[in-house]
CSV table of C-alpha atoms in Angstrom, one decimal:
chain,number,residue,atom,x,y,z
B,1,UNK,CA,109.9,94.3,76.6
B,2,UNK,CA,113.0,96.3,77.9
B,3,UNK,CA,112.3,96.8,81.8
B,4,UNK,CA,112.0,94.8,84.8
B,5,UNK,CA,109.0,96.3,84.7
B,6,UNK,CA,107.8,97.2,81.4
B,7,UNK,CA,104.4,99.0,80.5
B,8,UNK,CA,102.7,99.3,77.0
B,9,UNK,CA,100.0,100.9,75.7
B,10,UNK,CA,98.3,101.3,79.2
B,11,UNK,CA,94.8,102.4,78.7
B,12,UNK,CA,92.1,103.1,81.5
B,13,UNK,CA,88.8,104.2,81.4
B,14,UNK,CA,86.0,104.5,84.0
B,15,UNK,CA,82.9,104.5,81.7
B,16,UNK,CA,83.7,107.1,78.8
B,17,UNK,CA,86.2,108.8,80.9
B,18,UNK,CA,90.0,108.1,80.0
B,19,UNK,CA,92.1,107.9,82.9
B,20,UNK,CA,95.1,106.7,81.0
B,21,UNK,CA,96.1,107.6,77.3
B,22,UNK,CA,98.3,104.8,76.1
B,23,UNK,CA,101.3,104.8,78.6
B,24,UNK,CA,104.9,103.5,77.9
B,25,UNK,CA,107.0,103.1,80.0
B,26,UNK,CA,110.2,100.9,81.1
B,27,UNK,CA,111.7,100.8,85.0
B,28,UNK,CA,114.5,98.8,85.4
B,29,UNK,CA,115.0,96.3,88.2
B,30,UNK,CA,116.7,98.6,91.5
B,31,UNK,CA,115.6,101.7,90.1
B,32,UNK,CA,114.1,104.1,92.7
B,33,UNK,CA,111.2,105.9,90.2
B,34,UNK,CA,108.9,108.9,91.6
B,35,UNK,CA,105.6,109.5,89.8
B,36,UNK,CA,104.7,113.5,90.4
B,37,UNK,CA,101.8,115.9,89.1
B,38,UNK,CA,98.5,117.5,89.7
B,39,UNK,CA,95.5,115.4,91.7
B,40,UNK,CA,93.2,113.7,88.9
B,41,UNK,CA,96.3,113.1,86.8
B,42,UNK,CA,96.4,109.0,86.9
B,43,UNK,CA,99.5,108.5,89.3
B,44,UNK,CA,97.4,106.1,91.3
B,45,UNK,CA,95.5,104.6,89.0
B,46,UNK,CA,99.0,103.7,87.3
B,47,UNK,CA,100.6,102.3,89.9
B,48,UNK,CA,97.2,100.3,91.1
B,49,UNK,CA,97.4,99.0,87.8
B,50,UNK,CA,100.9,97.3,87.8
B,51,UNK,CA,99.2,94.9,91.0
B,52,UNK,CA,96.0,95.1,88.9
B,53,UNK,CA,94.4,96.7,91.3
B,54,UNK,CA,92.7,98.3,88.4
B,55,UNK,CA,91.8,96.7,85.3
B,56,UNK,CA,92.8,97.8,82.0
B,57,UNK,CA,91.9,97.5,78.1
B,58,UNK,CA,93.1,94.0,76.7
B,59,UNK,CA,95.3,96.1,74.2
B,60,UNK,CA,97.3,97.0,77.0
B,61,UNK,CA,100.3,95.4,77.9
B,62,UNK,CA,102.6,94.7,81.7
B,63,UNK,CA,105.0,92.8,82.5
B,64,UNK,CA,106.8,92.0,85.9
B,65,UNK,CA,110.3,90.5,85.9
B,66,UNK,CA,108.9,88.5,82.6
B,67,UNK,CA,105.5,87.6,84.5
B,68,UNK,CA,102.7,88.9,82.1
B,69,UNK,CA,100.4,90.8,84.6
B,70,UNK,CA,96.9,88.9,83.4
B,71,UNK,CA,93.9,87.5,85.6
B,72,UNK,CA,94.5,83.9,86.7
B,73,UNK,CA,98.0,82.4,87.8
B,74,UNK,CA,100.3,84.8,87.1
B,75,UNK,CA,98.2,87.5,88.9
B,76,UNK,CA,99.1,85.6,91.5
B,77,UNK,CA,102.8,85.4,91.1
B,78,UNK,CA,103.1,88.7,90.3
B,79,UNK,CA,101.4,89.7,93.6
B,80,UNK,CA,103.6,87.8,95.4
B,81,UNK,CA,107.1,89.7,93.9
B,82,UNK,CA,105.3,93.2,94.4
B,83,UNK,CA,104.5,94.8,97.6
B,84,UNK,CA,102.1,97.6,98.1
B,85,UNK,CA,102.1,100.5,100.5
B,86,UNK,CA,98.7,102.8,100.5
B,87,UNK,CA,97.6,106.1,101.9
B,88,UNK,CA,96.0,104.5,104.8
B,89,UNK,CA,97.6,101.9,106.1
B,90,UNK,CA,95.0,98.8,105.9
B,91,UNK,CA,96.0,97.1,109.1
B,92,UNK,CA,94.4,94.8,110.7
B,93,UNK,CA,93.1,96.2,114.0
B,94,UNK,CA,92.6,92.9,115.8
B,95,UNK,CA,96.1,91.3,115.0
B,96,UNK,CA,99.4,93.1,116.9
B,97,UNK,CA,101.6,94.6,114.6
B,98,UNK,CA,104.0,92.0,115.0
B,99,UNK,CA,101.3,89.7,113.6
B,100,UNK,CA,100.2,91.5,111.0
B,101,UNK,CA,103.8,91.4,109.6
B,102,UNK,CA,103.5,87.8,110.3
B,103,UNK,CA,100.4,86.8,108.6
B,104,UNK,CA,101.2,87.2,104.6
B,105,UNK,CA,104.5,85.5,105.1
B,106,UNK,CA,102.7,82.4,106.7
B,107,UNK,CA,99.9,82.0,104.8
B,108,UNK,CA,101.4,82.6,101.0
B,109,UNK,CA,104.6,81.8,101.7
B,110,UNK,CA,104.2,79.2,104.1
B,111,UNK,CA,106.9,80.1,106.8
B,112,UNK,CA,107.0,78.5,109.5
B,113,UNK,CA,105.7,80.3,113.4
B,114,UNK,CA,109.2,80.9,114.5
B,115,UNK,CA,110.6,82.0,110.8
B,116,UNK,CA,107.9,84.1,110.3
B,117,UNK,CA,108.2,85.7,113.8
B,118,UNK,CA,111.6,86.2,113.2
B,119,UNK,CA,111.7,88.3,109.6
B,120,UNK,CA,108.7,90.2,111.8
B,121,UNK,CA,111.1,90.8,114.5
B,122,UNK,CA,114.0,91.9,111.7
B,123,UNK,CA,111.6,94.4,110.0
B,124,UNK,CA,110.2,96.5,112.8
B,125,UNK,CA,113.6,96.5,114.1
B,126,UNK,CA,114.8,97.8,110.2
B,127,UNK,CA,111.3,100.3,110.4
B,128,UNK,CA,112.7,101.3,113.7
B,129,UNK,CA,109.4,100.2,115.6
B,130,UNK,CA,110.6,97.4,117.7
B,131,UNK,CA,109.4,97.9,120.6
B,132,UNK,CA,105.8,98.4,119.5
B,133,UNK,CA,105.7,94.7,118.4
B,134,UNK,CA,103.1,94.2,120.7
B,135,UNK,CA,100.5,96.7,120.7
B,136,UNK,CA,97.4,96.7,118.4
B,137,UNK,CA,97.3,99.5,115.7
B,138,UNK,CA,95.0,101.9,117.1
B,139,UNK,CA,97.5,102.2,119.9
B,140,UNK,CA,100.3,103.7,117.5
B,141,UNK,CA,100.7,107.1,115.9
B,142,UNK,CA,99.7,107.1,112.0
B,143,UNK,CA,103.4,107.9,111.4
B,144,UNK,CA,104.3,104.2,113.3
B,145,UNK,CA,101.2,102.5,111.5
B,146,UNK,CA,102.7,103.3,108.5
B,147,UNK,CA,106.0,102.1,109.0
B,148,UNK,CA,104.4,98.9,110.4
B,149,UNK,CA,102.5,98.9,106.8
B,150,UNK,CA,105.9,99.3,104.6
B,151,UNK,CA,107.4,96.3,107.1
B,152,UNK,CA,104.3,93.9,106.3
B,153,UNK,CA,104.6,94.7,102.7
B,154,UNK,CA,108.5,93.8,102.9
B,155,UNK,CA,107.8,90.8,105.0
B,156,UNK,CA,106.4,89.4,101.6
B,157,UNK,CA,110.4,90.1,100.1
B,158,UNK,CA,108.5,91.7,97.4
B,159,UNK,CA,111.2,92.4,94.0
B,160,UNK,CA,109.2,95.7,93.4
B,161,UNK,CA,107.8,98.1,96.1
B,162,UNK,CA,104.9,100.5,95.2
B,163,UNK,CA,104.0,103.7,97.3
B,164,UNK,CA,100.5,105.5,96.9
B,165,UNK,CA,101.4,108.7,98.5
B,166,UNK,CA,102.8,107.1,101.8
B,167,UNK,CA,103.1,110.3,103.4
B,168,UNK,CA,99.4,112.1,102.5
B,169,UNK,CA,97.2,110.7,105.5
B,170,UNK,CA,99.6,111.9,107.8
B,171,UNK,CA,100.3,114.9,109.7
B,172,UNK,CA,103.2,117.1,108.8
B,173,UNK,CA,105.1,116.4,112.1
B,174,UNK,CA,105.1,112.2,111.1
B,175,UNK,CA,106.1,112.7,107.4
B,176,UNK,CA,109.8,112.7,107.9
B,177,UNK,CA,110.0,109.4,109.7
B,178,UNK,CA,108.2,107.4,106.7
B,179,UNK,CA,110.3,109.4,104.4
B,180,UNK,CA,113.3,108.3,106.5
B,181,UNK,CA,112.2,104.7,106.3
B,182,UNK,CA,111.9,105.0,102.4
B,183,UNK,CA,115.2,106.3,102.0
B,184,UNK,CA,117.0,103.6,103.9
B,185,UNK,CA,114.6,101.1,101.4
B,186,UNK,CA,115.9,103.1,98.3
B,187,UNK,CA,119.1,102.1,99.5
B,188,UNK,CA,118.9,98.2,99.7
B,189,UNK,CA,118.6,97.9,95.6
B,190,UNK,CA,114.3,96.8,95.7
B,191,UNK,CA,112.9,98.5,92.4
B,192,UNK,CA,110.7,101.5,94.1
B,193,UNK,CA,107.9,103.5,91.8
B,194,UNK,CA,106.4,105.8,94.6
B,195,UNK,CA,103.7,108.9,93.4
B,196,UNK,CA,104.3,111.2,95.8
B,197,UNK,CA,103.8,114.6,96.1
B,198,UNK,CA,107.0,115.1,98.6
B,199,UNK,CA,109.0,117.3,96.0
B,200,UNK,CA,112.1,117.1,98.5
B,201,UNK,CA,111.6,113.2,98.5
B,202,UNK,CA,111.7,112.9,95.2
B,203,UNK,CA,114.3,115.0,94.2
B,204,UNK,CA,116.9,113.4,97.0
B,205,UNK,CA,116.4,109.9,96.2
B,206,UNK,CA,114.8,109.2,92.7
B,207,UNK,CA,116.8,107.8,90.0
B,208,UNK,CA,114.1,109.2,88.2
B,209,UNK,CA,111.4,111.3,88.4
B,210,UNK,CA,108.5,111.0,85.9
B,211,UNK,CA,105.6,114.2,85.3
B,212,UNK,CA,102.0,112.9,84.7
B,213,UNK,CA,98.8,115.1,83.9
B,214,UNK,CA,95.7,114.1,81.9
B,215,UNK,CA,96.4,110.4,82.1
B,216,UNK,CA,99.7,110.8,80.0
B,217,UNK,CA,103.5,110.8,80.8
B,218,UNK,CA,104.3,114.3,79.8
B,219,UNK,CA,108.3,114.4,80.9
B,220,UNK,CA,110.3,112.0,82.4
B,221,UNK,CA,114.2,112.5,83.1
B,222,UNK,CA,117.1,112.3,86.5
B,223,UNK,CA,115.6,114.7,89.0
B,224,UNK,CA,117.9,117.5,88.7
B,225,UNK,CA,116.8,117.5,85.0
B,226,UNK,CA,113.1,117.7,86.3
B,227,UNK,CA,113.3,120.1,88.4
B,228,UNK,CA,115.9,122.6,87.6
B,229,UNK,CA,115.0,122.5,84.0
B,230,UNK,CA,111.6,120.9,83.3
B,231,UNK,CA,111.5,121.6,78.8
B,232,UNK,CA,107.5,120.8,78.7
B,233,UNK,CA,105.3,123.9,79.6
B,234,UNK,CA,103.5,121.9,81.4
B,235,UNK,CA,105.8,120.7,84.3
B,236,UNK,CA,107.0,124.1,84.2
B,237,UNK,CA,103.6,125.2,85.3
B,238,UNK,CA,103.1,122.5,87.9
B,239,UNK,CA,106.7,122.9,89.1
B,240,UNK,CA,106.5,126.7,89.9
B,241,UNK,CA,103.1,126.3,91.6
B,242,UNK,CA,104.4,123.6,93.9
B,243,UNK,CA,107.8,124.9,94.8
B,244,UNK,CA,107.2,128.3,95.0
B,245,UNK,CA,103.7,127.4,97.4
């Protein structure tokens, strides 16, 4: 196993339907990785499977910064180093947002009151939402949810950061300050895999941008590579449709 994060053989299926054909791959710790290509193509359903989110076939193989990614303790200690941020932002609506970037931090990691109010208080200041501290979530615009979901994820000091689409739920004028957030993230050296369908995103801040479509990896290289001169037809295809939209 080569990567801080390293994937083997990673096989899904839903019934007789295979969502992923045998994926390798290899992301090394700090590395800032965007996972682009057509709806249906297994972005999310790779990703979901690094937490294992999803399941997948026994033949198949991760590993997290040497943690083997299996049912039982080390599903546990992998959840702990990697921090998840979804298309809708899965806060609690009865907590504050200060408290539900409190809560994790507490309860796994067994903080104290004031040490866990205090890395709240650092991370919506770092998210840029301060002053929303203490409001409940249906008070805030998706755009501030969503920052308040990256900062609870971060609260966690997760060694590995996975988006799932961040940016899809939310409208176009809100986009910008998650991406903005993200890029400030990108900068701090935390390992980032993020499937996306921001083009701009990806080609700004990846390290590397991989191309997925039918459940495989079909091209993977530094995003100028990508997306000034994608070599697989496919990409090609997918490329011209989305940049030239």
């Amino acid at each position: 196993m080569d990567g801080f994060v390293s994937i083997r053989n990673l096989q899904k299926f839903y019934g007789e339907f295979r969502a992923l054909k045998g994926i390798n791959l290899d992301i090394a710790e700090g590395e800032v990785i965007c996972i682009v290509g057509p709806s249906g193509s297994g972005k999310s359903t790779l990703i979901r499977c690094i937490n294992r989110l999803e399941s997948f076939e026994d033949t198949s193989e991760i590993v997290v910064d040497g943690i083997p990614v299996m049912p039982g303790k080390s599903l546990a200690k992998v959840r702990a180093e990697v921090g998840m941020v979804f298309q809708s932002f899965n806060l609690f609506p009865h907590l504050t947002v200060r408290r539900n970037v409190m809560l994790a931090p507490s309860r796994v990691r067994g903080l104290s009151t004031t040490e866990a109010t205090d890395r709240a208080n650092f991370l919506l200041e770092r998210v840029g939402i301060s002053e929303q501290a203490d409001k409940y979530p249906e008070h805030l615009s998706g755009g501030q949810q969503q920052r308040v979901a990256i900062a609870r994820a971060l609260a966690m000091e997760p060694r590995v950061m996975l988006f799932d689409e961040p940016t899809s739920a939310l409208d176009p004028e809100m986009v910008g300050e998650v991406l903005d957030v993200m890029k400030d993230l990108a900068g701090t050296g935390v390992t980032m895999i993020v499937v996306t369908h921001e083009m701009g995103f990806a080609r700004q801040v990846a390290d590397r941008v991989i191309f997925m479509d039918g459940g495989e990896v079909i091209e993977t290289g530094k995003p100028d590579e990508i997306f000034s001169n994608p070599k697989e037809p496919r990409t090609q295809n997918f490329l011209s449709a989305v940049l030239n939209h």
